[in-house]
Each structure stands twice: as structure tokens, then as C-alpha cells.
Amino acid sequence: MKTLFGIPASQGIVIGKAFVYVENDFPEIPRYSIKKPQAEQELKRLENAIRDAMDDVRQLQERAVQEMSRDQAAIFEAHLMMLDDPDFQDQIKNRIETTLQNAEWVVFDTVRDIMKKMMESPDPLFRERAADINDVSKRVLDKLLSIKRVSLAVLERDIILVAHDLLPSEVLTMNKERVKGIVMDMGSNTSHTAILARAFNIPAVLGLSVATQEISSDNLLVIDGAAGTVYVDPEKKDLARYEQATVQYRKKLGEFLSTRDLPAETRDGYRVVLNANIEIPEEADEVSKFGAEGIGLYRSEFLFLNPGQTAEEEDQFQAYSRVLKAMRNKPVTIRTVDIGGDKIIRDFKVTADEKNPLLGWRAIRFSLAQPELFKTQLRAILRASVYGNVRIMFPLISGIEELEQARTRLEEAKDECRAKGQAFADAIKVGTMIEVPSAAMIADILARYSDFFSIGTNDLIQYSLAVDRGNERVSYLAQPFHPAVLRLIKKTIDAAHDADIKAAMCGELAGDPAAAAVLLGLGLDEFSMAASSIPHVKRIIRRATLHNCRDLAGELLRGTSATANAGLVKKWMAANFPEQTDGI
Ligand code: PEP
Ligand code: MG
């Protein structure tokens, strides 16, 4: 048996067969000239490739109807129509005949031109369709080049997915019933694969560096998501122990879930709010099961990251309304899109090739640069607001100008709704995410223009400690109890309270049971996390006293080193919660 150690990314213990997913990057497309008489042969190859690609899509579509959502089945329907489109086919055929070049090159070249035109279109629908054209053309190229690809959307058996890296779009579209666990070379606790794994309740260990080298498909794996451990081909005698651990884990989870209706209140009567983070609307149906009192962060960009899915005003309106209705008047905080950074689609880089995407055109910067796209989202939220209790929140604010501009766009969106006679709720709270150190430093100023704060520690830690949140090599430096991070959090919470507004946190730190006492002591009002973490955090809160937590936070704020602070928290937890470990 081999044991691999990685970053604990989504808790749970699971045993299953590995499936090593190697994403095939596209090979160089061959380009050569053909003689005129050969053109007919190339046309025939093209026709066969299109026919075979359509057969594959039809099969995917049939499966999707049975195994996935209607939205995903509709994507395949659209792809079939594109493949079957006579205009599309004629363009390629004509080019083969006139340029006398091989079919795969002409497909590649033609699609590149079509995509370029689509990307330049002012119509967002057209720009989104470019991703689909790219997708279907790849299917045709696969056939021409005899490449066989694996789709994570269609899996024959239950697997533990082992990959080098996964895109949010791949995690979104994979068959979640079949994927029982995720193991990855790349990634950290705050990378988007981790966030989605937690959202779908799939145990995950990331940042293993060597997983794809050390594991082969069909190895038996045991993964312990809370400890960050992967056991490869365990001995029979150990297997029984692991099986017992999975049973224990489920039992413990059942006990935790029974705290659903109990308040998140310390023993000395200090009440906080525990909310859920969601990435897709369907999650809203489940969060109450874990005791969520609202949605503290809806990462709306995932509507745009689903390949092939459109996010027109109407689609967005439907998605937001669905969440609001599911939450029945409990607060729902919709964060306007945070596209860019590491949230891109592999084949369709919305934010182009940037040298430093994490310091680049992402989040509010992306939205403010495209007022029509931004206002479309704001109108969709406004229109949905009549179905519940919505709050709007802006990501990655770095200075007052951005907040002012965003609020101006919101007022314009309201005027546009009024002009069309579309109703929306009167008093919608508008919050600012504090996730750039500059925002924390001027929290007192931002508080004047904000109805609440939500601290995004994933980015706040990334930017204050200069640690790429997705890079496993430097993840050891992403220390949440670093004195600098704690001071920024404290400054933000104090500024909120001085301005009489609430301080929430929706970064992954809010869902870490080991941080709950510290955050309580720092004065945090609302914690938002993956729904499945709520019972774990609530358990700590209900057994702590504010008094003790304040002492702990005070000591950490006076601390001089991140390592010493982490040690202190560990010691404190061991003394107060000796049976805290959830692992094997
Ligand atoms: C954060 O940065 O902490 C956050 C909640 O936003 P995201 O993880 O989506 O960047
Ligand atoms: Mg963020």
C-alpha cells in the first residue's frame, strides 16, 4: 500500500476504484496541400467525420436525458443543430475545394475565423455561442484525426477521479452521481475544484503533485478528505478498518445534522448567523437540510462557466428566482460575476491571455468594463428580488471609485426596470466584498457606502501574503492566522461595527471549524460556508464561550508569527475539543 498526502479539500471518507483522467490537449493540426482530384476524397472524409461526431453527440444526448439535467441535454441538442447546419458545412466544403488543403486544417481554420467574428460581436449570446462552435468543431477534428476522448459527463461506473487539474466547467459538467471522490495533482483548499467538491459533497484531496504519476486507473483508493490522505491499494486487513471508518463518518454526520434547528449560539448567549455558499441554483434546495439560515454567497459566475449554457437576462432571472423561491424569504446574497482570474473556460478564455490573470481583468473590473453585461445581471437580480429577500454584493472592490460606479450601474438598472414597468423589491441591501488588502485598509470609508461587508479570505489571503491560491507549491504560505491577515480581518470587522453594519465572511476560512473560535473572538457576525460544513462549525460555536474566544483572538492578534499562531490555535482546539478529528 502507498499513502499519499495532500491538501484536505472536501471532507468525507470514500473507498473506490481510481480513474485517471488525462485531458488530451489538442495536437498540432496537420496542414498540407492536396491535388484537385483528391478534393472529393477530403470532402468524403469530412462528411464521415461530421456523421460520426453527430452519432456521438446523439448518444451523449440520450444519456443526458436519463442521467443529467434538462439543461445539459439541451446543450447537446444545440450541438447537433450546429453540426447539421448546411451553412456551416458548406463554408468548410467550399474552402476545401478552393484552397485545396486537407480537411482538418480547413475545419480548424474556418472555425477560427467564425469564432473570431463571434467574439467581436456586441451580442453576448453570439459570444457565448463561440464556445459551442469550438466544442463541436473539436469533435469533428477528433474524428478526422482518430482521437478518442473521455467525457467526464458520461461515465460507465462509479469512480474516484484522479486528474492533474480540472476546470470549474469540467467539475460542473461531470457526472456527479458517478464521481465518488476527487484526487488532484494541482489545487488548494480554496481553488474552485475544492469549492465545487464541497458544494457537491464529494470528498476531495488536492495538491498531491504526484497523484497522476503514482496512481493508475483501477487502483483501489481510500480517500480521507478531512485528513488529506489517499491510500493506494490498501491491504485486505486494513480495508476492513477503512470500511468501518466510512460507516463511522456517516453516523457522525447524522449526529451533526441533528443540530439543524438549534441556534448558532455560544454557551454565554452570543448569537451569530450561519449561511451557505452556493455555486449552482440546485444547491439552494439542499442547504436548509444542513441548517443554513440564508445564502451568504451565491457565486453567480458559475452560470457563465457552464460550457454551452447561455446566461441571458431571462436565464439569469430564472436561476436567481429559483434560488430565492427555494430559500423562502431567508436572505440570499448574490455576488455579481467574478469571471477572470482562475475562473475561465479552457477553450474560451473570456479574459484573453493575461500575464497575471489574478491581478488582471477579473470580477468587478470585468463587470465595470462591460456595463451592458453588468446591467443585464443587475436587472435579472432586481426582477427576481420580488420572490424573496435578496442582497447584492460586489467582488474584488479595491477602492471607493469602483464601489461608486457599481452602485451607479445598479441605480441605472433600477431605472431601466422602472421604465419597463418591471417590479423589484424596494430596499435591497448592497454589500462590499473585502478581499483586497486595500479594501480592508479603507474599510471605514467603504462602510459609508455599504450595507454590509463580506470578507473573502480566499482572495484576501492570496493578495495580502502574495500566495497564488491555486498553486500547491506555495499553499503552505497561505496561513489564515498570519498576524497580517488577522489584523486585516479585525480592521474590517471593527470598521463595520463602527458604521453599524454587519461583518460577514464567505471565504473558506468561515467554514473551517478550527477557525470558528478565532472568528467569533474577532467579532464576526455572519459565517458563510459550504452547507455541509455548517454542522461542524455550529458544534464548535455552541460549545464555546465568547469570553474564551475573545481571549484567544486577543492572544493571536498580539502574536508575532503565523506558525506560532497556528500552533496556538491547534493547542486551544485540542484542549477544548479533544475529539475534533473527523478522519480515519
Ligand atoms: C473569497 O475570495 O474568499 C471568495 C469568497 O470569493 P471566491 O472564492 O469566489 O473568489
Ligand atoms: Mg474572491
XYZ file of C-alpha atoms and ligand atoms in Angstrom:
595
model
C 0.000 0.000 0.000
C 1.123 3.516 -0.815
C -0.006 6.538 1.175
C -0.103 9.960 -0.459
C -0.505 13.178 1.464
C -2.225 16.228 0.011
C -4.388 19.159 0.934
C -7.678 18.316 2.658
C -10.238 19.935 0.361
C -13.603 18.322 0.981
C -14.314 16.079 3.928
C -15.652 12.553 3.857
C -14.179 9.092 3.624
C -14.694 7.073 0.485
C -13.395 3.818 -0.995
C -13.444 3.203 -4.741
C -11.663 2.438 -7.988
C -9.458 5.145 -9.474
C -9.995 6.596 -12.889
C -7.068 8.641 -14.131
C -8.366 11.387 -16.374
C -5.854 12.672 -18.844
C -7.185 15.653 -20.630
C -5.899 15.469 -24.189
C -4.539 18.779 -25.205
C -5.048 19.339 -28.840
C -2.247 18.098 -31.097
C -0.822 20.257 -33.810
C -3.241 20.272 -36.716
C -1.555 18.896 -39.840
C -1.620 21.186 -42.844
C -0.887 20.071 -46.361
C -1.933 20.760 -49.935
C -3.941 18.320 -51.952
C -4.324 17.846 -55.682
C -7.644 18.752 -57.255
C -8.779 15.136 -57.806
C -8.173 14.445 -54.106
C -10.677 17.095 -53.058
C -13.550 14.684 -53.387
C -11.840 12.261 -51.043
C -11.335 15.053 -48.478
C -14.999 16.014 -48.748
C -15.927 12.408 -48.083
C -13.635 12.275 -45.034
C -15.288 15.442 -43.774
C -18.790 14.054 -44.288
C -17.898 10.859 -42.431
C -16.319 12.814 -39.591
C -19.392 15.016 -39.211
C -21.668 11.969 -39.322
C -19.635 10.149 -36.655
C -19.437 13.247 -34.483
C -23.225 13.573 -34.701
C -23.632 9.930 -33.683
C -21.527 10.584 -30.591
C -23.496 13.681 -29.679
C -26.788 11.789 -30.112
C -25.551 9.145 -27.701
C -24.478 11.789 -25.215
C -27.847 13.448 -25.564
C -29.712 10.207 -24.829
C -27.630 9.626 -21.724
C -28.036 13.226 -20.638
C -31.812 12.894 -20.742
C -31.590 9.901 -18.405
C -28.736 10.917 -16.137
C -28.397 14.678 -16.149
C -30.447 17.819 -16.074
C -32.594 19.048 -18.923
C -30.217 21.996 -19.410
C -27.350 19.667 -20.164
C -29.444 17.651 -22.620
C -30.371 20.920 -24.350
C -26.683 21.709 -24.861
C -26.273 18.535 -26.898
C -29.389 19.352 -28.914
C -27.831 22.714 -29.819
C -24.575 20.989 -30.774
C -26.416 18.617 -33.092
C -28.067 21.542 -34.832
C -24.720 23.229 -35.354
C -23.137 20.115 -36.816
C -26.089 19.648 -39.103
C -26.165 23.280 -40.214
C -25.798 23.390 -44.057
C -24.202 26.870 -43.945
C -21.511 25.646 -41.574
C -20.847 22.559 -43.670
C -20.856 24.457 -46.985
C -18.342 27.013 -45.725
C -15.875 24.221 -44.964
C -16.578 22.284 -48.153
C -16.132 25.372 -50.324
C -12.837 26.157 -48.670
C -11.526 22.652 -49.231
C -12.392 22.966 -52.930
C -10.991 26.451 -53.393
C -7.864 26.347 -51.202
C -7.050 22.672 -51.918
C -5.957 21.947 -48.377
C -6.598 18.962 -46.127
C -9.928 18.712 -44.330
C -8.650 19.004 -40.733
C -6.726 22.173 -41.490
C -9.713 23.739 -43.257
C -12.047 22.841 -40.369
C -9.608 24.343 -37.870
C -9.008 27.475 -39.949
C -12.658 28.091 -40.778
C -13.770 27.665 -37.198
C -11.037 30.011 -36.023
C -12.408 32.696 -38.361
C -16.000 32.077 -37.321
C -15.071 32.253 -33.644
C -13.131 35.458 -34.108
C -16.149 37.134 -35.687
C -18.437 35.821 -32.962
C -16.143 37.025 -30.192
C -16.165 40.523 -31.666
C -19.947 40.659 -31.744
C -21.642 43.074 -29.354
C -24.333 40.449 -28.754
C -23.403 38.371 -25.683
C -25.409 35.417 -26.980
C -23.194 35.298 -30.043
C -20.050 35.471 -27.939
C -21.247 32.590 -25.783
C -22.076 30.503 -28.835
C -18.421 30.704 -29.868
C -17.624 28.163 -27.148
C -20.137 25.747 -28.637
C -18.771 26.115 -32.144
C -15.360 25.383 -30.732
C -16.697 22.320 -28.953
C -18.440 20.809 -31.979
C -15.526 21.544 -34.277
C -13.245 19.668 -31.874
C -15.496 16.662 -32.172
C -15.146 16.757 -35.949
C -11.379 17.202 -35.670
C -11.185 14.276 -33.241
C -12.834 12.095 -35.848
C -10.593 13.334 -38.662
C -7.503 12.750 -36.533
C -8.826 9.489 -34.979
C -8.530 10.840 -31.428
C -10.614 9.170 -28.732
C -11.641 11.382 -25.862
C -13.160 10.671 -22.489
C -16.045 12.761 -21.283
C -16.482 13.154 -17.558
C -20.161 13.772 -18.239
C -20.573 10.176 -19.339
C -19.102 7.598 -17.010
C -19.857 3.900 -17.074
C -19.044 3.147 -13.441
C -18.502 4.745 -10.053
C -15.025 6.255 -9.894
C -12.595 8.230 -7.823
C -11.490 10.851 -10.272
C -7.733 11.349 -10.421
C -6.609 14.319 -12.515
C -3.734 16.699 -12.926
C -6.060 19.710 -12.860
C -9.731 20.288 -13.510
C -11.526 23.355 -14.725
C -14.660 24.597 -12.988
C -16.535 23.775 -16.212
C -15.296 20.174 -16.100
C -16.333 19.752 -12.480
C -19.702 21.337 -13.241
C -20.483 19.006 -16.110
C -19.028 15.760 -14.767
C -21.468 13.032 -13.783
C -21.747 13.782 -10.062
C -23.536 10.539 -9.282
C -20.615 8.519 -10.554
C -17.719 10.607 -9.214
C -17.395 9.461 -5.594
C -14.171 11.270 -4.808
C -11.615 13.634 -6.371
C -7.831 13.425 -6.179
C -5.748 16.037 -7.973
C -2.088 16.985 -8.520
C -2.894 20.690 -8.515
C -5.184 22.841 -6.424
C -5.559 24.007 -2.867
C -8.270 24.307 -0.280
C -9.593 27.494 -1.846
C -9.253 26.541 -5.506
C -12.505 26.261 -7.377
C -12.352 22.485 -7.658
C -12.272 22.378 -3.848
C -15.193 24.763 -3.593
C -17.267 22.743 -6.050
C -16.307 19.403 -4.463
C -17.625 20.702 -1.161
C -20.729 22.050 -2.879
C -21.468 18.623 -4.325
C -20.453 16.846 -1.119
C -17.737 14.872 -2.870
C -14.702 14.052 -0.690
C -11.545 15.513 -2.234
C -7.808 15.636 -1.657
C -5.936 18.132 -3.817
C -2.420 19.437 -4.358
C -0.819 15.984 -4.299
C 1.659 16.883 -7.100
C 2.298 13.220 -7.968
C -1.192 11.663 -7.917
C -1.395 11.108 -11.673
C 2.079 9.538 -11.657
C 1.563 7.342 -8.619
C -1.983 6.178 -9.307
C -3.237 4.109 -12.239
C -6.806 3.572 -13.323
C -8.267 0.626 -11.426
C -6.068 1.054 -8.330
C -8.273 0.787 -5.284
C -8.220 4.069 -3.381
C -9.323 5.125 0.061
C -9.563 8.858 0.418
C -9.905 10.745 3.629
C -10.931 14.245 2.665
C -10.639 15.706 6.165
C -7.086 14.481 6.698
C -5.929 14.969 3.093
C -4.750 11.375 2.799
C -5.044 8.946 -0.106
C -4.311 5.242 0.441
C -3.497 3.373 -2.762
C -4.286 -0.361 -2.972
C -4.693 -0.959 0.767
C -4.086 -4.404 2.219
C -7.137 -6.526 2.879
C -6.638 -6.341 6.631
C -6.638 -2.509 6.543
C -9.605 -2.328 4.230
C -11.985 -3.513 6.943
C -10.793 -0.647 9.143
C -11.415 1.876 6.365
C -14.851 0.461 5.707
C -15.608 0.843 9.387
C -14.382 4.455 9.187
C -16.805 5.266 6.360
C -19.667 3.887 8.463
C -18.497 5.902 11.489
C -18.234 9.017 9.374
C -21.781 8.674 8.109
C -23.018 8.106 11.643
C -21.218 11.188 12.912
C -22.626 13.231 10.047
C -26.116 12.074 11.003
C -25.499 13.284 14.566
C -24.222 16.622 13.307
C -27.218 17.081 11.077
C -29.495 16.747 14.075
C -28.273 20.200 15.204
C -30.007 21.697 12.167
C -32.655 23.634 14.047
C -30.543 24.676 17.011
C -29.293 28.280 17.060
C -25.628 29.076 16.407
C -25.164 30.496 19.870
C -22.281 30.279 22.320
C -22.775 28.986 25.843
C -22.768 32.578 27.092
C -25.551 33.578 24.712
C -23.700 35.227 21.775
C -25.651 34.538 18.600
C -24.136 34.504 15.120
C -25.637 33.660 11.726
C -24.533 30.633 9.701
C -25.190 30.867 5.974
C -24.366 28.708 2.974
C -22.245 29.397 -0.095
C -23.695 28.044 -3.328
C -22.411 27.789 -6.890
C -25.416 26.427 -8.741
C -29.138 27.141 -8.159
C -29.996 23.485 -7.424
C -27.864 23.634 -4.288
C -30.373 26.006 -2.696
C -32.823 23.098 -2.344
C -30.406 21.299 -0.037
C -28.847 23.958 2.198
C -31.658 24.090 4.773
C -31.039 20.419 5.499
C -27.706 21.484 6.999
C -29.244 24.353 8.966
C -28.301 27.289 6.700
C -30.083 30.468 7.737
C -29.611 32.018 4.320
C -27.230 32.179 1.377
C -24.198 34.288 2.237
C -22.604 33.904 -1.183
C -24.093 32.809 -4.465
C -21.171 32.667 -6.901
C -23.209 33.760 -9.908
C -20.321 33.390 -12.380
C -20.869 29.649 -12.433
C -23.897 30.365 -14.621
C -21.439 31.601 -17.233
C -18.836 28.906 -16.741
C -21.081 26.045 -17.733
C -19.992 25.426 -21.304
C -22.665 25.809 -23.898
C -25.150 27.298 -21.483
C -26.353 30.811 -22.175
C -26.710 33.367 -19.445
C -29.107 35.835 -20.992
C -31.142 38.113 -18.733
C -34.007 35.622 -18.822
C -31.764 32.639 -17.918
C -30.267 34.594 -15.059
C -33.691 35.772 -13.882
C -34.862 32.134 -13.794
C -31.786 31.000 -11.866
C -31.985 33.789 -9.268
C -35.758 33.406 -8.851
C -35.314 29.712 -8.315
C -32.810 30.293 -5.502
C -34.958 32.974 -3.883
C -38.065 30.817 -4.002
C -36.198 27.818 -2.571
C -34.948 29.955 0.314
C -38.444 31.250 1.200
C -37.620 34.768 2.329
C -34.345 33.884 4.012
C -31.574 36.252 2.866
C -29.899 35.371 -0.437
C -26.676 37.222 -1.224
C -25.977 37.234 -4.945
C -22.402 38.147 -5.761
C -22.147 39.760 -9.196
C -19.954 37.789 -11.580
C -16.378 37.099 -10.656
C -15.149 35.933 -14.041
C -11.434 36.026 -14.805
C -8.528 35.034 -12.574
C -8.704 31.254 -12.430
C -12.366 31.142 -13.444
C -12.107 30.634 -17.166
C -13.325 28.090 -19.624
C -10.482 26.084 -21.111
C -11.394 26.638 -24.738
C -12.858 30.058 -24.428
C -10.735 32.418 -22.454
C -13.068 35.317 -21.798
C -10.275 37.310 -20.294
C -7.840 36.585 -23.112
C -4.258 35.665 -22.368
C -3.095 37.770 -19.484
C 0.326 37.506 -17.914
C -1.082 37.845 -14.404
C -4.741 36.886 -14.545
C -5.138 37.020 -10.764
C -4.005 40.642 -10.833
C -5.862 41.300 -14.026
C -9.223 41.765 -15.579
C -11.486 39.922 -13.181
C -14.579 40.365 -11.034
C -15.841 43.962 -10.655
C -13.202 45.183 -13.131
C -14.628 42.879 -15.786
C -18.210 43.959 -14.979
C -17.495 47.703 -14.915
C -15.729 47.472 -18.265
C -18.821 45.910 -19.811
C -21.735 47.971 -18.493
C -24.332 46.247 -20.678
C -23.357 42.783 -19.459
C -23.241 44.095 -15.882
C -26.616 45.805 -16.082
C -28.156 42.697 -17.625
C -27.141 40.844 -14.493
C -28.331 43.620 -12.182
C -31.739 43.770 -13.924
C -32.092 39.998 -13.645
C -31.370 40.208 -9.896
C -33.742 43.149 -9.453
C -36.560 41.381 -11.280
C -36.011 38.228 -9.207
C -35.971 40.267 -5.981
C -39.777 40.150 -5.715
C -39.548 36.429 -4.913
C -37.647 36.751 -1.650
C -35.025 38.573 0.326
C -32.143 39.394 -1.995
C -28.873 41.147 -1.194
C -26.362 42.188 -3.853
C -22.628 42.048 -3.302
C -19.708 43.299 -5.416
C -16.480 41.273 -5.651
C -12.874 42.448 -5.565
C -13.525 46.081 -4.707
C -10.164 47.784 -4.316
C -11.196 51.417 -3.902
C -14.123 53.731 -3.470
C -14.423 54.575 -7.187
C -15.316 51.009 -8.102
C -17.975 50.866 -5.428
C -19.455 54.198 -6.530
C -19.509 53.134 -10.173
C -21.064 49.777 -9.354
C -23.769 51.486 -7.311
C -24.411 53.929 -10.169
C -24.870 50.995 -12.588
C -27.304 49.485 -10.088
C -29.349 52.699 -9.999
C -29.370 52.748 -13.821
C -30.548 49.146 -13.881
C -33.360 50.109 -11.481
C -34.388 52.983 -13.802
C -34.414 50.578 -16.743
C -36.676 48.177 -14.840
C -38.991 51.041 -13.858
C -39.168 52.193 -17.477
C -40.304 48.734 -18.494
C -42.779 48.523 -15.619
C -40.834 45.652 -14.032
C -41.295 45.356 -10.289
C -38.432 44.908 -7.836
C -38.032 44.969 -4.062
C -37.680 48.440 -2.519
C -34.870 48.052 -0.059
C -32.181 45.771 -1.429
C -29.050 45.703 0.688
C -25.806 46.264 -1.174
C -22.635 44.778 0.242
C -18.941 45.034 -0.449
C -16.605 42.085 -0.507
C -13.439 42.797 1.384
C -10.878 40.639 -0.369
C -8.178 43.053 -1.454
C -5.880 44.387 1.282
C -6.518 47.972 0.135
C -10.233 47.488 0.806
C -9.557 46.244 4.323
C -7.288 49.234 4.955
C -10.031 51.681 3.925
C -12.909 49.648 5.356
C -14.033 52.709 7.352
C -14.521 54.634 4.073
C -16.129 51.733 2.188
C -18.509 51.186 5.120
C -20.149 54.548 4.364
C -21.270 53.204 1.001
C -22.047 49.629 2.054
C -24.965 47.995 3.823
C -22.746 45.084 4.882
C -19.296 43.643 4.397
C -18.385 40.131 3.437
C -14.761 39.169 3.879
C -13.438 36.958 1.088
C -10.491 35.354 2.821
C -9.560 33.198 -0.168
C -8.520 36.286 -2.052
C -7.614 38.387 0.978
C -5.025 35.784 1.999
C -3.860 35.394 -1.599
C -3.302 39.118 -2.068
C -2.001 40.033 1.377
C 0.535 37.195 1.562
C 1.243 37.080 -2.206
C 0.297 33.402 -2.487
C -1.433 32.136 -5.619
C -4.475 30.394 -4.148
C -4.376 27.561 -6.705
C -0.650 26.806 -6.527
C 0.058 23.813 -4.314
C 3.776 24.644 -4.149
C 3.182 27.772 -2.137
C -0.002 26.738 -0.361
C 1.968 26.238 2.863
C 2.307 30.033 2.957
C -1.441 30.652 2.847
C -1.682 30.962 6.616
C -5.002 32.302 7.810
C -3.661 33.024 11.296
C -0.788 35.119 9.974
C -0.792 38.288 12.093
C -1.219 40.409 8.936
C -4.342 38.516 7.873
C -5.829 38.660 11.362
C -5.190 42.396 11.562
C -6.891 42.974 8.196
C -9.900 40.916 9.302
C -10.074 42.719 12.641
C -9.813 46.124 10.967
C -12.680 45.212 8.635
C -14.941 43.921 11.405
C -14.266 46.944 13.629
C -14.946 49.369 10.756
C -18.232 47.593 10.046
C -19.318 47.806 13.676
C -18.295 51.461 13.967
C -20.563 52.160 10.987
C -23.306 49.978 12.451
C -23.282 47.428 9.663
C -22.768 43.660 9.797
C -19.484 41.939 9.066
C -19.832 38.603 7.294
C -17.224 36.220 5.944
C -17.722 33.967 2.933
C -14.172 32.792 2.266
C -13.316 29.180 3.069
C -11.935 30.205 6.461
C -15.511 30.783 7.654
C -16.214 27.063 7.180
C -13.101 25.839 8.971
C -14.113 24.538 12.400
C -10.602 25.278 13.655
C -11.084 28.972 12.838
C -14.601 29.344 14.252
C -13.492 30.293 17.757
C -10.975 32.818 16.433
C -13.527 34.487 14.161
C -16.073 34.612 16.972
C -13.488 36.264 19.146
C -12.720 38.817 16.433
C -16.419 39.769 16.415
C -17.644 38.266 13.137
C -21.447 38.436 12.792
C -22.147 36.060 9.912
C -20.294 32.989 8.667
C -20.968 31.651 5.163
C -19.574 28.319 4.001
C -20.235 25.129 2.062
C -23.551 23.947 3.507
C -22.071 20.643 4.643
C -19.596 22.498 6.896
C -22.356 24.270 8.842
C -22.993 21.467 11.389
C -19.259 21.202 12.117
C -18.865 24.936 12.715
C -22.095 25.120 14.698
C -20.882 22.403 17.009
C -17.824 24.470 17.921
C -19.819 27.653 18.373
C -22.404 26.020 20.628
C -19.729 24.650 22.909
C -17.568 27.784 23.095
C -17.966 30.935 25.144
C -17.479 34.377 23.635
C -15.342 35.242 26.586
C -12.809 32.463 25.862
C -12.855 33.134 22.137
C -12.044 36.808 22.708
C -9.092 35.821 24.839
C -7.855 33.524 22.100
C -8.300 36.164 19.394
C -6.534 38.747 21.555
C -3.576 36.474 22.051
C -3.366 35.764 18.300
C -3.503 39.459 17.450
C -0.554 40.023 19.740
C 1.242 37.053 18.142
C 4.296 37.689 16.020
C 4.451 34.640 13.774
C 1.984 32.732 11.601
C 3.443 29.392 12.659
C 3.282 30.205 16.347
C -0.305 31.420 15.928
C -1.294 28.223 14.086
C 0.292 26.223 16.911
C -1.645 28.211 19.487
C -4.959 27.586 17.714
C -4.175 23.881 17.459
C -3.383 23.696 21.153
C -6.505 25.625 22.055
C -8.665 23.344 19.918
C -7.069 20.205 21.369
C -7.713 21.471 24.890
C -11.305 22.489 24.224
C -12.355 19.953 21.583
C -10.238 16.854 22.089
C -12.398 14.659 19.823
C -12.444 17.101 16.905
C -10.756 14.926 14.224
C -13.097 13.611 11.556
C -10.545 11.435 9.756
C -9.721 7.742 9.790
C -13.034 34.721 -1.475
O -12.177 35.231 -2.202
O -12.818 34.409 -0.285
C -14.375 34.435 -2.002
C -15.346 34.041 -1.201
O -14.564 34.559 -3.351
P -14.065 33.457 -4.417
O -13.565 32.273 -3.639
O -15.220 33.108 -5.263
O -13.003 34.200 -5.134
Mg -12.829 36.070 -4.057
